[in-house]
mmCIF file of C-alpha atoms in Angstrom:
data_model
loop_
_atom_site.group_PDB
_atom_site.id
_atom_site.type_symbol
_atom_site.label_atom_id
_atom_site.label_comp_id
_atom_site.label_asym_id
_atom_site.label_seq_id
_atom_site.Cartn_x
_atom_site.Cartn_y
_atom_site.Cartn_z
ATOM 1 C CA MET A 1 -14.423 67.063 4.834
ATOM 2 C CA LYS A 2 -13.580 68.273 1.342
ATOM 3 C CA PHE A 3 -16.000 70.116 -0.924
ATOM 4 C CA ALA A 4 -16.753 70.007 -4.637
ATOM 5 C CA LEU A 5 -19.043 72.375 -6.481
ATOM 6 C CA PHE A 6 -20.615 71.009 -9.640
ATOM 7 C CA SER A 7 -22.933 72.041 -12.431
ATOM 8 C CA LEU A 8 -24.998 69.970 -14.831
ATOM 9 C CA ILE A 9 -25.234 73.151 -16.944
ATOM 10 C CA GLN A 10 -29.007 73.205 -16.698
ATOM 11 C CA ASN A 11 -30.340 76.037 -18.850
ATOM 12 C CA ILE A 12 -33.954 76.854 -18.038
ATOM 13 C CA PRO A 13 -35.707 80.229 -17.579
ATOM 14 C CA ASN A 14 -35.294 81.658 -14.097
ATOM 15 C CA PRO A 15 -38.635 80.978 -12.371
ATOM 16 C CA VAL A 16 -38.348 84.096 -10.185
ATOM 17 C CA THR A 17 -37.070 86.733 -12.616
ATOM 18 C CA GLY A 18 -38.146 85.148 -15.901
ATOM 19 C CA GLU A 19 -34.652 85.756 -17.235
ATOM 20 C CA THR A 20 -33.382 83.436 -19.975
ATOM 21 C CA PHE A 21 -29.854 82.859 -21.195
ATOM 22 C CA THR A 22 -28.365 81.868 -24.512
ATOM 23 C CA ALA A 23 -26.129 78.806 -24.520
ATOM 24 C CA GLN A 24 -23.086 81.076 -24.807
ATOM 25 C CA GLU A 25 -24.179 83.133 -21.787
ATOM 26 C CA LYS A 26 -24.813 79.988 -19.740
ATOM 27 C CA PHE A 27 -21.365 78.608 -20.507
ATOM 28 C CA GLN A 28 -19.827 81.910 -19.420
ATOM 29 C CA HIS A 29 -21.744 81.725 -16.151
ATOM 30 C CA VAL A 30 -20.304 78.258 -15.515
ATOM 31 C CA LEU A 31 -16.772 79.507 -16.144
ATOM 32 C CA ASN A 32 -17.348 82.392 -13.745
ATOM 33 C CA GLN A 33 -18.758 80.025 -11.147
ATOM 34 C CA ALA A 34 -15.690 77.789 -11.337
ATOM 35 C CA VAL A 35 -13.400 80.787 -10.850
ATOM 36 C CA LEU A 36 -15.473 81.846 -7.833
ATOM 37 C CA ALA A 37 -15.346 78.309 -6.419
ATOM 38 C CA GLU A 38 -11.547 78.373 -6.532
ATOM 39 C CA LYS A 39 -11.477 81.818 -4.919
ATOM 40 C CA LEU A 40 -13.772 80.647 -2.112
ATOM 41 C CA GLY A 41 -11.607 77.620 -1.383
ATOM 42 C CA PHE A 42 -13.648 74.757 -2.810
ATOM 43 C CA ASP A 43 -11.450 71.715 -3.391
ATOM 44 C CA ALA A 44 -12.936 70.670 -6.732
ATOM 45 C CA TYR A 45 -15.262 71.787 -9.499
ATOM 46 C CA GLY A 46 -17.290 69.307 -11.549
ATOM 47 C CA VAL A 47 -19.199 69.390 -14.822
ATOM 48 C CA GLY A 48 -21.860 66.808 -15.598
ATOM 49 C CA GLU A 49 -22.757 65.023 -18.818
ATOM 50 C CA ARG A 50 -26.354 64.841 -20.038
ATOM 51 C CA HIS A 51 -27.759 64.414 -23.531
ATOM 52 C CA GLY A 52 -31.085 66.206 -23.627
ATOM 53 C CA ALA A 53 -32.807 69.432 -22.599
ATOM 54 C CA PRO A 54 -32.442 71.402 -20.409
ATOM 55 C CA PHE A 55 -28.762 70.445 -20.132
ATOM 56 C CA LEU A 56 -25.782 71.623 -22.190
ATOM 57 C CA SER A 57 -23.214 68.857 -22.322
ATOM 58 C CA SER A 58 -19.555 68.601 -23.298
ATOM 59 C CA PRO A 59 -17.495 68.079 -20.130
ATOM 60 C CA PRO A 60 -13.986 67.780 -21.620
ATOM 61 C CA VAL A 61 -14.446 71.007 -23.585
ATOM 62 C CA VAL A 62 -15.965 72.973 -20.696
ATOM 63 C CA LEU A 63 -13.408 71.670 -18.189
ATOM 64 C CA SER A 64 -10.596 72.642 -20.558
ATOM 65 C CA ALA A 65 -11.915 76.213 -20.560
ATOM 66 C CA ILE A 66 -12.139 76.105 -16.767
ATOM 67 C CA ALA A 67 -8.577 74.764 -16.560
ATOM 68 C CA ALA A 68 -7.379 77.832 -18.472
ATOM 69 C CA LYS A 69 -9.071 80.187 -15.996
ATOM 70 C CA THR A 70 -8.050 78.438 -12.751
ATOM 71 C CA SER A 71 -4.791 77.277 -11.241
ATOM 72 C CA HIS A 72 -5.261 74.715 -8.469
ATOM 73 C CA ILE A 73 -8.856 73.532 -8.031
ATOM 74 C CA ARG A 74 -9.385 69.842 -8.920
ATOM 75 C CA LEU A 75 -11.514 69.221 -12.030
ATOM 76 C CA LEU A 76 -14.166 66.482 -11.966
ATOM 77 C CA THR A 77 -16.629 64.935 -14.391
ATOM 78 C CA THR A 78 -19.989 64.415 -12.699
ATOM 79 C CA VAL A 79 -20.398 61.983 -14.389
ATOM 80 C CA THR A 80 -18.704 60.793 -17.570
ATOM 81 C CA VAL A 81 -21.414 58.565 -19.089
ATOM 82 C CA LEU A 82 -18.929 55.907 -20.131
ATOM 83 C CA SER A 83 -21.624 53.358 -20.954
ATOM 84 C CA ILE A 84 -22.292 55.207 -24.244
ATOM 85 C CA LEU A 85 -18.841 56.579 -25.142
ATOM 86 C CA ASP A 86 -15.942 55.271 -27.215
ATOM 87 C CA PRO A 87 -13.069 54.513 -24.789
ATOM 88 C CA VAL A 88 -10.478 55.516 -27.404
ATOM 89 C CA ARG A 89 -12.041 58.972 -27.718
ATOM 90 C CA VAL A 90 -12.398 59.217 -23.923
ATOM 91 C CA ALA A 91 -8.756 58.224 -23.435
ATOM 92 C CA GLU A 92 -7.587 60.896 -25.883
ATOM 93 C CA ASP A 93 -9.888 63.710 -24.760
ATOM 94 C CA TYR A 94 -9.331 63.354 -21.042
ATOM 95 C CA ALA A 95 -5.590 62.708 -21.287
ATOM 96 C CA THR A 96 -5.438 65.975 -23.238
ATOM 97 C CA LEU A 97 -7.443 67.731 -20.521
ATOM 98 C CA ASP A 98 -5.126 66.221 -17.917
ATOM 99 C CA HIS A 99 -2.193 67.941 -19.628
ATOM 100 C CA LEU A 100 -4.011 71.256 -20.110
ATOM 101 C CA SER A 101 -4.965 71.334 -16.415
ATOM 102 C CA GLY A 102 -1.503 70.391 -15.175
ATOM 103 C CA GLY A 103 -2.719 67.081 -13.765
ATOM 104 C CA ARG A 104 -5.843 68.312 -11.946
ATOM 105 C CA LEU A 105 -8.323 65.944 -13.608
ATOM 106 C CA GLU A 106 -10.368 63.214 -11.915
ATOM 107 C CA LEU A 107 -13.081 61.204 -13.670
ATOM 108 C CA ILE A 108 -16.324 60.082 -12.092
ATOM 109 C CA ILE A 109 -17.705 57.422 -14.413
ATOM 110 C CA GLY A 110 -21.189 55.938 -14.606
ATOM 111 C CA LYS A 111 -23.968 54.758 -16.840
ATOM 112 C CA GLY A 112 -25.993 57.947 -16.374
ATOM 113 C CA ASN A 113 -29.511 58.297 -14.959
ATOM 114 C CA ASP A 114 -31.306 59.675 -18.018
ATOM 115 C CA PRO A 115 -32.395 56.947 -20.463
ATOM 116 C CA ARG A 116 -32.784 59.426 -23.323
ATOM 117 C CA HIS A 117 -29.114 59.036 -24.238
ATOM 118 C CA TYR A 118 -29.231 55.331 -25.114
ATOM 119 C CA PRO A 119 -30.928 55.588 -28.518
ATOM 120 C CA LEU A 120 -28.627 58.498 -29.391
ATOM 121 C CA PHE A 121 -25.547 56.292 -29.033
ATOM 122 C CA GLY A 122 -26.830 52.976 -30.271
ATOM 123 C CA ILE A 123 -27.223 50.773 -27.210
ATOM 124 C CA THR A 124 -30.268 49.663 -25.244
ATOM 125 C CA GLU A 125 -30.935 50.463 -21.621
ATOM 126 C CA GLU A 126 -30.669 46.752 -20.829
ATOM 127 C CA GLU A 127 -27.065 46.756 -22.076
ATOM 128 C CA GLN A 128 -25.925 49.698 -19.971
ATOM 129 C CA TRP A 129 -24.086 47.810 -17.222
ATOM 130 C CA GLU A 130 -22.355 45.335 -19.514
ATOM 131 C CA SER A 131 -21.401 48.221 -21.783
ATOM 132 C CA LEU A 132 -20.012 50.258 -18.883
ATOM 133 C CA ALA A 133 -17.901 47.377 -17.567
ATOM 134 C CA GLU A 134 -16.440 46.559 -20.988
ATOM 135 C CA ARG A 135 -15.681 50.159 -21.904
ATOM 136 C CA TYR A 136 -14.069 50.895 -18.556
ATOM 137 C CA ALA A 137 -11.792 47.866 -18.756
ATOM 138 C CA LEU A 138 -10.647 49.069 -22.166
ATOM 139 C CA LEU A 139 -10.151 52.658 -20.984
ATOM 140 C CA LYS A 140 -7.915 51.485 -18.137
ATOM 141 C CA GLN A 141 -5.930 49.361 -20.544
ATOM 142 C CA LEU A 142 -5.480 52.250 -22.978
ATOM 143 C CA TRP A 143 -4.217 54.532 -20.209
ATOM 144 C CA THR A 144 -1.828 52.012 -18.660
ATOM 145 C CA GLU A 145 -0.531 50.036 -21.645
ATOM 146 C CA GLU A 146 0.918 50.698 -25.072
ATOM 147 C CA ASN A 147 0.389 48.685 -28.261
ATOM 148 C CA VAL A 148 -3.026 47.493 -27.127
ATOM 149 C CA THR A 149 -4.738 44.720 -29.048
ATOM 150 C CA TRP A 150 -8.342 44.223 -28.006
ATOM 151 C CA SER A 151 -11.728 42.971 -29.135
ATOM 152 C CA GLY A 152 -15.162 43.314 -27.572
ATOM 153 C CA ARG A 153 -18.822 43.951 -28.228
ATOM 154 C CA TYR A 154 -19.261 47.706 -28.077
ATOM 155 C CA ARG A 155 -16.640 49.046 -30.472
ATOM 156 C CA PRO A 156 -14.503 47.715 -33.367
ATOM 157 C CA PRO A 157 -11.385 45.679 -32.507
ATOM 158 C CA LEU A 158 -8.052 47.375 -31.855
ATOM 159 C CA THR A 159 -4.681 46.167 -33.110
ATOM 160 C CA ASN A 160 -1.431 47.480 -31.687
ATOM 161 C CA VAL A 161 -2.929 50.841 -30.582
ATOM 162 C CA THR A 162 -1.272 53.403 -28.316
ATOM 163 C CA THR A 163 -3.506 56.386 -27.637
ATOM 164 C CA GLN A 164 -2.013 59.877 -27.581
ATOM 165 C CA PRO A 165 -1.323 61.843 -25.569
ATOM 166 C CA ARG A 166 -0.442 59.674 -22.626
ATOM 167 C CA PRO A 167 -1.958 61.024 -19.362
ATOM 168 C CA PHE A 168 -0.020 63.734 -17.565
ATOM 169 C CA GLN A 169 -0.634 62.142 -14.167
ATOM 170 C CA THR A 170 0.925 58.780 -13.441
ATOM 171 C CA SER A 171 -2.632 57.551 -13.016
ATOM 172 C CA ILE A 172 -5.727 59.685 -13.601
ATOM 173 C CA PRO A 173 -7.943 59.088 -10.534
ATOM 174 C CA VAL A 174 -11.287 57.467 -11.306
ATOM 175 C CA TRP A 175 -14.346 57.458 -9.045
ATOM 176 C CA HIS A 176 -17.392 55.274 -9.706
ATOM 177 C CA GLY A 177 -20.706 57.088 -9.663
ATOM 178 C CA SER A 178 -23.403 55.240 -7.739
ATOM 179 C CA ALA A 179 -27.094 56.080 -7.824
ATOM 180 C CA SER A 180 -29.364 53.086 -8.200
ATOM 181 C CA SER A 181 -27.765 49.670 -8.586
ATOM 182 C CA PRO A 182 -25.265 47.387 -6.814
ATOM 183 C CA LEU A 183 -23.723 46.773 -10.234
ATOM 184 C CA SER A 184 -21.985 50.162 -9.975
ATOM 185 C CA THR A 185 -20.715 49.446 -6.462
ATOM 186 C CA GLU A 186 -19.581 46.005 -7.615
ATOM 187 C CA LEU A 187 -17.490 47.518 -10.404
ATOM 188 C CA ALA A 188 -15.914 50.039 -8.018
ATOM 189 C CA ALA A 189 -15.096 47.314 -5.498
ATOM 190 C CA LYS A 190 -13.609 45.044 -8.159
ATOM 191 C CA TYR A 191 -11.057 47.701 -9.080
ATOM 192 C CA GLY A 192 -10.608 48.941 -5.511
ATOM 193 C CA GLU A 193 -11.440 52.483 -6.578
ATOM 194 C CA PRO A 194 -13.377 55.303 -4.853
ATOM 195 C CA LEU A 195 -17.165 55.515 -4.887
ATOM 196 C CA PHE A 196 -19.242 58.664 -5.357
ATOM 197 C CA SER A 197 -22.873 58.386 -4.280
ATOM 198 C CA SER A 198 -25.290 60.676 -6.089
ATOM 199 C CA ASN A 199 -27.398 61.002 -2.903
ATOM 200 C CA SER A 200 -29.845 63.235 -4.710
ATOM 201 C CA PHE A 201 -33.356 61.932 -5.130
ATOM 202 C CA HIS A 202 -34.005 59.089 -2.673
ATOM 203 C CA PRO A 203 -33.977 58.408 1.079
ATOM 204 C CA GLN A 204 -30.716 57.890 2.920
ATOM 205 C CA ALA A 205 -31.317 54.163 3.419
ATOM 206 C CA LYS A 206 -31.192 53.435 -0.327
ATOM 207 C CA TYR A 207 -27.792 55.050 -0.808
ATOM 208 C CA LYS A 208 -26.439 53.637 2.452
ATOM 209 C CA ALA A 209 -27.276 50.124 1.288
ATOM 210 C CA LEU A 210 -25.253 50.681 -1.881
ATOM 211 C CA ILE A 211 -22.292 52.106 0.036
ATOM 212 C CA ASP A 212 -22.421 49.212 2.510
ATOM 213 C CA HIS A 213 -22.444 46.787 -0.422
ATOM 214 C CA TYR A 214 -19.393 48.546 -1.852
ATOM 215 C CA ARG A 215 -17.447 48.059 1.373
ATOM 216 C CA GLU A 216 -18.495 44.412 1.637
ATOM 217 C CA ARG A 217 -17.398 43.705 -1.920
ATOM 218 C CA LEU A 218 -14.094 45.519 -1.420
ATOM 219 C CA ALA A 219 -13.240 42.892 1.182
ATOM 220 C CA TYR A 220 -14.352 40.119 -1.180
ATOM 221 C CA TYR A 221 -11.931 41.362 -3.850
ATOM 222 C CA GLY A 222 -9.076 41.575 -1.378
ATOM 223 C CA HIS A 223 -9.131 45.325 -0.734
ATOM 224 C CA ASP A 224 -9.187 46.844 2.739
ATOM 225 C CA PRO A 225 -12.664 48.351 3.309
ATOM 226 C CA ARG A 226 -11.206 50.522 6.069
ATOM 227 C CA LYS A 227 -9.360 52.410 3.331
ATOM 228 C CA ALA A 228 -12.488 52.946 1.253
ATOM 229 C CA ILE A 229 -12.890 56.467 -0.125
ATOM 230 C CA VAL A 230 -16.476 57.652 -0.507
ATOM 231 C CA GLY A 231 -17.903 60.894 -1.818
ATOM 232 C CA SER A 232 -21.502 62.018 -1.635
ATOM 233 C CA GLY A 233 -23.699 64.500 -3.418
ATOM 234 C CA ALA A 234 -26.746 66.406 -2.190
ATOM 235 C CA SER A 235 -29.945 67.253 -3.994
ATOM 236 C CA SER A 236 -29.955 71.034 -3.585
ATOM 237 C CA LEU A 237 -28.543 73.863 -1.490
ATOM 238 C CA TYR A 238 -30.313 76.918 -0.142
ATOM 239 C CA ILE A 239 -29.158 78.636 3.050
ATOM 240 C CA SER A 240 -31.193 81.214 4.949
ATOM 241 C CA ASN A 241 -31.439 82.325 8.550
ATOM 242 C CA THR A 242 -34.377 79.975 9.165
ATOM 243 C CA ALA A 243 -35.785 76.849 7.549
ATOM 244 C CA GLU A 244 -39.028 78.682 6.782
ATOM 245 C CA GLU A 245 -37.247 81.445 4.909
ATOM 246 C CA ALA A 246 -35.048 78.965 2.997
ATOM 247 C CA ILE A 247 -38.034 76.884 1.888
ATOM 248 C CA HIS A 248 -39.964 80.000 0.865
ATOM 249 C CA ARG A 249 -37.090 81.344 -1.229
ATOM 250 C CA TYR A 250 -36.153 78.016 -2.779
ATOM 251 C CA ARG A 251 -39.670 76.820 -3.640
ATOM 252 C CA PRO A 252 -39.911 78.449 -7.115
ATOM 253 C CA TYR A 253 -36.642 76.792 -8.147
ATOM 254 C CA TYR A 254 -37.732 73.416 -6.804
ATOM 255 C CA ASN A 255 -41.043 73.637 -8.656
ATOM 256 C CA ALA A 256 -39.374 74.676 -11.915
ATOM 257 C CA PHE A 257 -36.938 71.759 -11.965
ATOM 258 C CA SER A 258 -39.569 69.257 -10.787
ATOM 259 C CA ASN A 259 -41.558 70.001 -13.937
ATOM 260 C CA THR A 260 -38.705 69.179 -16.344
ATOM 261 C CA GLU A 261 -38.524 65.894 -18.232
ATOM 262 C CA ALA A 262 -35.128 65.238 -16.673
ATOM 263 C CA ALA A 263 -36.565 65.387 -13.155
ATOM 264 C CA LYS A 264 -39.288 62.890 -14.039
ATOM 265 C CA HIS A 265 -36.640 60.325 -15.003
ATOM 266 C CA ASN A 266 -35.243 60.409 -11.474
ATOM 267 C CA GLN A 267 -38.417 58.800 -10.050
ATOM 268 C CA SER A 268 -37.950 60.431 -6.672
ATOM 269 C CA PRO A 269 -40.378 59.191 -3.994
ATOM 270 C CA PHE A 270 -40.501 62.581 -2.271
ATOM 271 C CA THR A 271 -43.818 64.330 -2.810
ATOM 272 C CA SER A 272 -42.955 67.933 -1.940
ATOM 273 C CA LEU A 273 -40.147 70.302 -1.069
ATOM 274 C CA GLU A 274 -40.983 69.934 2.614
ATOM 275 C CA ASP A 275 -40.789 66.152 2.246
ATOM 276 C CA ILE A 276 -37.331 66.117 0.658
ATOM 277 C CA VAL A 277 -36.040 68.673 3.178
ATOM 278 C CA GLN A 278 -37.337 66.704 6.156
ATOM 279 C CA HIS A 279 -36.719 63.151 4.944
ATOM 280 C CA GLY A 280 -34.253 63.460 2.083
ATOM 281 C CA PRO A 281 -30.875 64.903 1.122
ATOM 282 C CA ALA A 282 -31.899 68.498 0.307
ATOM 283 C CA LEU A 283 -29.672 71.022 2.098
ATOM 284 C CA VAL A 284 -32.308 73.703 2.572
ATOM 285 C CA GLY A 285 -32.445 75.524 5.888
ATOM 286 C CA SER A 286 -30.337 77.452 8.368
ATOM 287 C CA PRO A 287 -26.562 76.884 8.540
ATOM 288 C CA GLU A 288 -26.992 74.931 11.761
ATOM 289 C CA GLN A 289 -29.649 72.663 10.240
ATOM 290 C CA ILE A 290 -27.569 72.031 7.134
ATOM 291 C CA ILE A 291 -24.446 71.217 9.167
ATOM 292 C CA GLU A 292 -26.460 68.799 11.299
ATOM 293 C CA LYS A 293 -27.837 67.049 8.208
ATOM 294 C CA ILE A 294 -24.428 66.738 6.530
ATOM 295 C CA ILE A 295 -22.968 65.219 9.710
ATOM 296 C CA ASP A 296 -25.910 62.798 9.947
ATOM 297 C CA TYR A 297 -25.326 61.627 6.370
ATOM 298 C CA HIS A 298 -21.605 61.336 7.034
ATOM 299 C CA ARG A 299 -22.333 59.000 9.963
ATOM 300 C CA ALA A 300 -24.324 56.808 7.574
ATOM 301 C CA TYR A 301 -21.976 56.928 4.576
ATOM 302 C CA GLY A 302 -18.504 57.646 5.950
ATOM 303 C CA ASN A 303 -17.973 60.088 3.072
ATOM 304 C CA GLU A 304 -14.940 62.362 3.053
ATOM 305 C CA VAL A 305 -16.111 64.519 0.138
ATOM 306 C CA LEU A 306 -19.387 66.397 -0.328
ATOM 307 C CA SER A 307 -20.503 67.836 -3.658
ATOM 308 C CA ILE A 308 -23.093 70.590 -3.869
ATOM 309 C CA SER A 309 -24.786 72.491 -6.676
ATOM 310 C CA VAL A 310 -26.577 75.812 -7.003
ATOM 311 C CA ASP A 311 -27.850 75.159 -10.534
ATOM 312 C CA GLY A 312 -31.005 77.040 -11.462
ATOM 313 C CA LEU A 313 -30.635 79.931 -9.022
ATOM 314 C CA SER A 314 -30.146 83.476 -10.208
ATOM 315 C CA GLU A 315 -26.519 84.560 -10.612
ATOM 316 C CA ALA A 316 -26.766 86.798 -7.536
ATOM 317 C CA GLU A 317 -28.263 84.007 -5.433
ATOM 318 C CA GLN A 318 -25.620 81.542 -6.609
ATOM 319 C CA ARG A 319 -22.889 83.856 -5.350
ATOM 320 C CA GLU A 320 -24.793 84.504 -2.123
ATOM 321 C CA GLN A 321 -25.235 80.789 -1.452
ATOM 322 C CA LEU A 322 -21.637 79.856 -2.252
ATOM 323 C CA GLU A 323 -20.198 82.646 -0.152
ATOM 324 C CA ARG A 324 -22.427 81.714 2.762
ATOM 325 C CA PHE A 325 -21.535 78.033 2.451
ATOM 326 C CA ALA A 326 -17.855 78.981 2.470
ATOM 327 C CA SER A 327 -18.166 81.200 5.528
ATOM 328 C CA ASP A 328 -20.854 79.520 7.660
ATOM 329 C CA ILE A 329 -20.756 75.802 6.880
ATOM 330 C CA ALA A 330 -17.484 74.599 5.358
ATOM 331 C CA PRO A 331 -15.195 75.663 8.244
ATOM 332 C CA VAL A 332 -17.259 73.722 10.778
ATOM 333 C CA LEU A 333 -17.300 70.562 8.678
ATOM 334 C CA ARG A 334 -13.604 70.759 7.836
ATOM 335 C CA LYS A 335 -12.928 70.752 11.558
ATOM 336 C CA GLU A 336 -15.491 68.098 12.497
ATOM 337 C CA ILE A 337 -14.789 65.599 9.689
ATOM 338 C CA PRO A 338 -11.113 65.115 8.766
ATOM 339 C CA SER A 339 -10.413 64.065 5.191
ATOM 340 C CA SER A 340 -7.189 62.954 3.532
ATOM 341 C CA VAL A 341 -8.597 63.227 -0.007
ATOM 342 C CA TRP A 342 -6.564 65.669 -2.151
ATOM 343 C CA GLU A 343 -4.425 66.350 0.916
ATOM 344 C CA ASN A 344 -1.241 66.417 -1.114
ATOM 345 C CA GLU A 345 -2.588 68.861 -3.679
ATOM 346 C CA LYS A 346 -1.080 72.330 -3.560
ATOM 347 C CA LYS A 347 -3.925 74.777 -3.288
ATOM 348 C CA LYS A 348 -4.887 77.896 -1.420
ATOM 349 C CA THR A 349 -7.946 77.886 0.764
ATOM 350 C CA LEU A 350 -9.928 80.590 2.493
ATOM 351 C CA PHE A 351 -11.825 78.160 4.756
#
């Protein structure tokens, strides 16, 4: 199994220490975290896109800064909310980032799970899937063709346009983020491209149904479902010697995020921290319990990549959790679950 660390750059007061950070301080923490992730042997680092408090959002800018401070870790967007963005601007920004990172960029695209961004960018929530499909088709065309002439609904027509710069990689890898609807898995299957399940706020069965649909539709479109590449997220990470200690230490952070407006949009059916630990995707417990849960989810999803986040924890606890994940959990899972994703990338690993 391969591992990605990601941040949504959530900037809220620390519920344990009361400490608050300026936006500049928070960005610096993210840069430091990405450097640490590379040092600890994580395969990828991702930055999310949100458009409302408590998140700070500009993935191509932040990832460019991370690219300058790292040398081999893959850089992900988690996710690029393509349903609201201009594909010409996306093509230019991320092709530039691809060059600045030496070809380490991979996009995860999606429509986003926070409806607050739709009025900001001039579309309705009902249009989100049609908008995503149209904008992605144009983005692919802009990255693979020159002198593009195009017309559609969600941006002005193009005549004989070649975006610059051209991508550094022959083809920038694109994953399709999946959280709530078979429309996202349908789009991924149509193009025969990898799927990344959010696996954050709902029971395993909901996400498994979407992943199963993806594999079924891959076959329909003439792609081999046995070659499907799937990644999966997790709702939270907190490792302690026992489940009781982990839950006790993580509870203030869980309560703080649960009270944000962003959390309310997720409409999670879990009623408590204990509920999401026992019945959901939260990785809170002893190393042995967390390994067992990750393997159980892998049996259901067939995922080769796992993304985790330590957003919201104190800086000291973030380091503690990442170092413990690297030493106590990752080596076991790398051995138990082979993965060919990013296998050809030249990188150093301490796992």
